[in-house]
Amino acid sequence: MFESMAKKPASWLTGKGPESEIVLSSRIRFARNIAEFKFPPSADTDTREKVIEFVRSAFSSMGLLKHGHFYNSNEISPLDQSFLVERHLVSPEFMKNGTGGGLYIDDSECLSIMVNEEDHIRLQSISSGLSMNECWECAYKVDQELARKLEYAYDDQFGYLTSCPTNVGTGLRASILIHLPGLVLTREIDNVISRISKVGLVVRGFYGEGTDVLGNLFQISNQTTLGRSEEEIIDSLSKVTQQIIEYELNSQETLMKDASDQIEDKIWRSYGILKHARVLASGEVMNLLSALRLGICLKLFDKVSLNQISELLIVTQPAHLQKYYGREMTSAERDMVRASLVRESLHGKQ
Amino acid sequence: MLCQDCNKREATIHLTQIINNEKVVLNLCKICAEKRGFHSPFEQMPFPLAELVSGMVGSNILKKPDKTGKIDKKDLKCTNCGLTFSEFGRIGRFGCANCYNVFRVELNDLLRRIHGSAEHRGHVAETPTEELQPLREEKRLRDKLKKAIETEDFETAAELRDRIRELSLKSKEEGS
Ligand SMILES: [Zn+2]
Ligand SMILES: [Zn+2]
């Protein structure tokens, strides 16, 4: 399953969209439940099956099944599930639930809907660059239609009711994936993170061995879901993101003033390693690709396109590699295969 | 540094998150990080807020059951799914929509701590019976109008009055 998907990059990774040199993707997620059923964590098998049936028939009458596919979680192998997680189409939690879940993915991979994750319905829309409004329009339209087919659990005071109280109200989580090498290199990042957290947003970096953030990638999302309207939440995330982009560009300018030779060397050195290495760990690839992306941003480097960098970030992940080569591999094998895939991609481009 | 979950392996993954100005740091080994769902930065990482919630309910809101083992008066129980408030405190998840009704008073406090508010201000859910929807919206607008008049925010009040008028006109048109 998903073989054809594995061969093409996701549409949210086209490297297009506003601010796509710095913002990789935007995402909107709604958490919804059907009023008459117990929430998934406490629902029995029968109830879970009924929920899937309800939702599936709603999708069908909305015409969604004509341009997308609905899967039952028991027909998705563990490798395929990891593959979908790497592609941002399902959450890691969805994998843990085992059977009794459903998943809808539309043909463009912009819209994905998990059934019986923590809530009956988790509807997400994802797109390339800083494009919150595009995500919102796509997700909102489907959400509105679903509401007419299924009675949502909704309360006049608390809004949309969710399994976890941290999602209640709008049930909305808006997030962006952003690349901040300048702020990391100038060590301004901690300042920025603490400023952001004061306006109701959460920033997460992913740390590997040591203290460096892998790939200089951060996820920023709204922390609270109750008490502010959907528009306010999205607006505030977009505005703060604009501001962070400005901080990042300032940091990059500072770097170029103080250490342009070193920066240029770092970029070309990274390109050299990616182009010739025989063994590449996944964290290493992320850091090297980060340097190339910075190079493009600074207009110091044009051997590789943004699109290609984003694509490599995704396809060099463990499950993608195994899907691509059609077999399971040990971590050592993957490091070699990863290096050869990156080499192919970079040499082909020249 | 040892992993905070297993206390056995070396912690190699360090995650920092700031919640309500409070820094939450997770130091985990690779295996425990994967158990929690941290695989790569591309994934939607689970909020450690859930842990915060159950901690808060346990320590601050719930009274401890007394020594005779009698059920605490405060330990409410949902009539639909059977979840008690103390169970909710432990797992941080509700069993069904009715739980919100049963625990409403307690939740006012809890939700204010998590979100800084206990009032939904966003879109109103459409109902399958479509004609109910404008009624709900009208009720919400009227509530807001009352508040606006109370706080002498006349500009907002005028705006709200217009919206209510629009809404009732629309529903009359659709009804005829
Ligand atoms: Zn551990
Ligand atoms: Zn209940």
XYZ file of C-alpha atoms in Angstrom, chain A residues 3-300:
298
model
C 3.663 2.616 -3.051
C 2.665 5.324 -5.507
C 2.686 7.874 -2.702
C 6.221 6.859 -1.700
C 7.515 7.732 -5.148
C 6.296 11.314 -5.226
C 6.844 14.174 -2.800
C 3.876 15.403 -0.782
C 2.130 18.422 -2.242
C 2.761 20.459 0.895
C 6.454 20.146 0.122
C 6.534 21.884 -3.210
C 8.710 24.592 -1.683
C 6.104 27.060 -2.916
C 3.877 29.368 -0.962
C 4.680 32.602 0.897
C 7.918 32.718 2.905
C 8.794 29.175 1.890
C 12.527 29.812 2.236
C 11.961 29.868 5.986
C 8.535 28.361 6.638
C 8.308 24.747 5.451
C 4.649 24.108 6.078
C 1.446 25.317 7.715
C -1.112 23.073 9.298
C -4.596 23.291 10.789
C -6.159 20.549 12.866
C -9.672 20.236 14.279
C -10.603 17.816 17.066
C -14.261 16.766 16.863
C -16.495 14.174 18.472
C -19.897 12.761 17.676
C -22.364 13.621 20.437
C -23.964 10.233 20.941
C -20.827 8.093 21.270
C -18.316 7.699 24.079
C -14.921 9.223 23.296
C -12.491 6.742 21.685
C -10.281 6.092 24.753
C -13.288 4.725 26.667
C -15.314 3.333 23.769
C -15.609 -0.427 23.264
C -14.930 -2.175 19.964
C -18.580 -2.039 18.893
C -18.808 1.692 19.448
C -15.543 2.318 17.651
C -16.783 0.357 14.674
C -20.055 2.263 14.663
C -18.158 5.561 14.682
C -16.101 4.456 11.701
C -19.264 3.427 9.882
C -20.951 6.777 10.627
C -17.988 8.826 9.531
C -17.336 6.757 6.458
C -20.913 7.104 5.262
C -20.774 10.856 5.899
C -17.594 11.048 3.784
C -19.263 9.051 1.077
C -22.350 11.280 0.912
C -20.090 14.351 0.844
C -18.322 12.932 -2.202
C -14.984 12.794 -0.400
C -14.374 9.183 -1.371
C -14.297 10.181 -5.035
C -11.035 12.052 -4.593
C -9.441 10.221 -1.751
C -9.280 6.919 0.003
C -10.541 5.575 3.311
C -8.481 2.943 5.160
C -9.210 0.861 8.209
C -6.237 0.936 10.553
C -5.968 -2.862 10.589
C -5.169 -2.857 6.882
C -2.196 -0.538 7.384
C 1.064 -2.343 8.226
C 3.364 -0.972 10.952
C 5.867 0.146 8.304
C 3.114 1.950 6.390
C 1.985 3.629 9.578
C 5.508 4.933 10.256
C 5.613 6.057 6.646
C 2.395 8.053 7.116
C 3.714 9.577 10.333
C 6.891 10.694 8.556
C 4.677 12.244 5.905
C 2.689 14.166 8.570
C -0.539 12.446 7.564
C -1.166 10.654 10.844
C -0.044 11.243 14.420
C 2.201 8.841 16.330
C -0.753 8.331 18.728
C -2.816 6.953 15.885
C -0.236 4.198 15.462
C -0.367 3.246 19.115
C -4.110 2.633 19.064
C -3.782 -0.472 16.905
C -7.072 -1.595 15.388
C -10.382 0.209 15.481
C -9.223 3.351 13.724
C -9.913 4.794 10.308
C -7.984 7.110 8.059
C -8.975 9.246 5.108
C -6.363 10.808 2.832
C -7.330 12.905 -0.160
C -5.475 12.489 -3.440
C -3.545 15.726 -3.049
C -2.463 14.796 0.513
C -3.639 18.228 1.690
C -6.459 16.807 3.733
C -6.239 13.867 6.099
C -8.781 12.724 8.655
C -8.091 10.280 11.470
C -11.034 8.456 12.979
C -10.886 7.162 16.553
C -7.565 8.644 17.476
C -7.951 10.454 20.807
C -11.132 12.028 19.447
C -13.626 10.544 17.010
C -12.473 12.891 14.297
C -9.126 14.607 13.817
C -9.296 16.610 10.647
C -6.114 18.178 9.342
C -5.133 20.304 6.426
C -1.524 20.988 5.534
C 0.092 23.163 2.898
C 3.453 24.472 1.801
C 4.920 27.734 3.120
C 3.190 30.228 5.393
C -0.352 29.626 4.184
C -2.607 29.423 7.214
C -5.623 30.801 5.374
C -5.421 28.182 2.685
C -5.316 25.450 5.341
C -8.156 27.056 7.220
C -10.422 27.283 4.198
C -9.831 23.684 3.254
C -10.358 22.279 6.762
C -13.262 24.571 7.641
C -15.245 23.655 4.557
C -15.024 19.943 5.291
C -15.712 20.511 8.985
C -18.874 22.484 8.199
C -20.133 19.812 5.869
C -19.413 17.081 8.386
C -21.320 19.020 11.041
C -24.422 18.822 8.880
C -24.087 15.051 8.594
C -23.065 14.156 12.153
C -24.145 15.790 15.361
C -20.957 17.084 16.929
C -20.469 17.067 20.691
C -20.850 20.788 21.370
C -21.662 22.835 24.448
C -22.774 26.469 24.477
C -20.286 27.341 27.196
C -17.345 25.048 26.413
C -17.637 24.831 22.629
C -16.513 21.684 20.847
C -16.064 18.932 23.415
C -12.913 16.850 23.249
C -11.484 13.865 25.016
C -8.676 15.948 26.536
C -9.495 19.299 28.188
C -6.482 20.894 26.495
C -8.292 20.770 23.132
C -11.781 21.879 24.168
C -13.401 25.032 22.747
C -12.343 25.537 19.164
C -10.633 22.135 19.025
C -8.192 23.982 16.812
C -4.465 23.484 16.666
C -2.693 25.662 14.135
C 1.000 25.086 13.592
C 3.895 25.921 11.356
C 7.205 24.183 10.754
C 9.956 26.782 10.556
C 13.680 26.766 9.806
C 15.705 29.112 12.047
C 19.441 28.585 11.495
C 20.310 32.258 11.963
C 18.697 32.484 15.376
C 20.351 29.229 16.442
C 23.826 30.244 15.239
C 23.621 33.686 16.849
C 22.244 32.059 20.031
C 19.221 34.368 19.944
C 16.812 31.460 19.786
C 16.189 31.109 23.532
C 15.214 34.777 23.744
C 12.803 34.390 20.882
C 11.293 31.226 22.335
C 10.618 32.842 25.676
C 9.076 35.890 23.976
C 6.785 33.694 21.894
C 5.631 31.702 24.883
C 4.304 34.913 26.440
C 1.742 35.347 23.671
C 0.078 31.955 24.037
C 2.160 30.023 21.536
C 4.356 26.975 22.052
C 7.680 26.392 20.342
C 9.241 22.992 20.109
C 12.669 22.169 18.854
C 13.900 18.675 18.411
C 17.207 17.960 20.058
C 19.457 15.111 19.018
C 22.756 14.153 20.599
C 24.187 17.135 22.429
C 22.544 20.514 22.413
C 22.129 21.273 18.718
C 18.610 21.399 17.394
C 18.336 18.850 14.601
C 18.067 20.584 11.264
C 17.356 23.915 13.029
C 13.677 23.096 12.668
C 11.026 24.274 15.079
C 7.321 23.792 15.363
C 5.226 26.714 16.579
C 1.593 26.211 17.549
C -1.161 27.735 19.642
C -1.114 26.601 23.239
C -4.721 27.203 24.184
C -7.919 26.378 22.328
C -10.577 27.974 24.528
C -11.505 31.643 24.956
C -10.267 32.946 21.609
C -11.987 32.622 18.245
C -10.499 30.506 15.476
C -9.669 33.638 13.492
C -7.865 35.204 16.449
C -5.806 32.057 17.015
C -4.756 31.818 13.375
C -4.169 35.520 13.076
C -1.909 35.598 16.091
C 0.117 32.629 14.859
C 0.546 34.202 11.421
C 1.552 37.572 12.848
C 4.049 36.114 15.293
C 5.476 33.966 12.520
C 6.006 37.069 10.390
C 7.849 38.611 13.284
C 10.035 35.547 13.793
C 10.887 35.575 10.097
C 12.081 39.137 10.554
C 14.213 38.171 13.573
C 15.642 35.286 11.582
C 16.528 37.532 8.641
C 18.184 40.010 11.006
C 20.236 37.212 12.530
C 21.267 36.041 9.095
C 22.362 39.558 8.272
C 24.454 39.689 11.434
C 26.047 36.378 10.553
C 26.969 37.645 7.113
C 28.503 40.768 8.594
C 30.533 38.961 11.235
C 31.343 35.606 9.707
C 30.498 35.450 6.045
C 33.575 33.377 5.141
C 32.774 30.740 7.738
C 29.122 30.624 6.725
C 29.968 30.232 3.081
C 32.454 27.515 3.922
C 29.860 25.704 6.073
C 27.365 25.693 3.217
C 29.752 24.379 0.552
C 31.309 21.896 2.947
C 27.822 20.527 3.669
C 27.142 20.251 -0.032
C 30.410 18.350 -0.475
C 29.586 15.859 2.243
C 26.043 15.271 0.990
C 27.312 14.786 -2.532
C 30.051 12.308 -1.718
C 29.454 10.613 1.634
C 28.928 6.846 1.725
C 27.286 6.651 5.152
C 24.801 9.242 6.408
C 22.789 9.138 9.629
C 19.392 10.776 9.504
C 20.253 13.549 11.986
C 23.386 14.386 10.028
C 21.416 14.711 6.806
C 18.992 17.073 8.495
C 21.810 19.327 9.674
C 23.568 19.329 6.306
C 20.335 20.086 4.449
C 19.735 22.915 6.894
C 23.018 24.496 5.784
C 21.960 24.244 2.118
C 18.607 25.853 2.877
C 20.440 28.676 4.648
C 22.661 29.010 1.583
C 19.636 29.482 -0.653
C 18.147 31.983 1.759
C 21.407 33.988 1.734
C 21.675 33.663 -2.061
C 25.094 32.066 -1.647
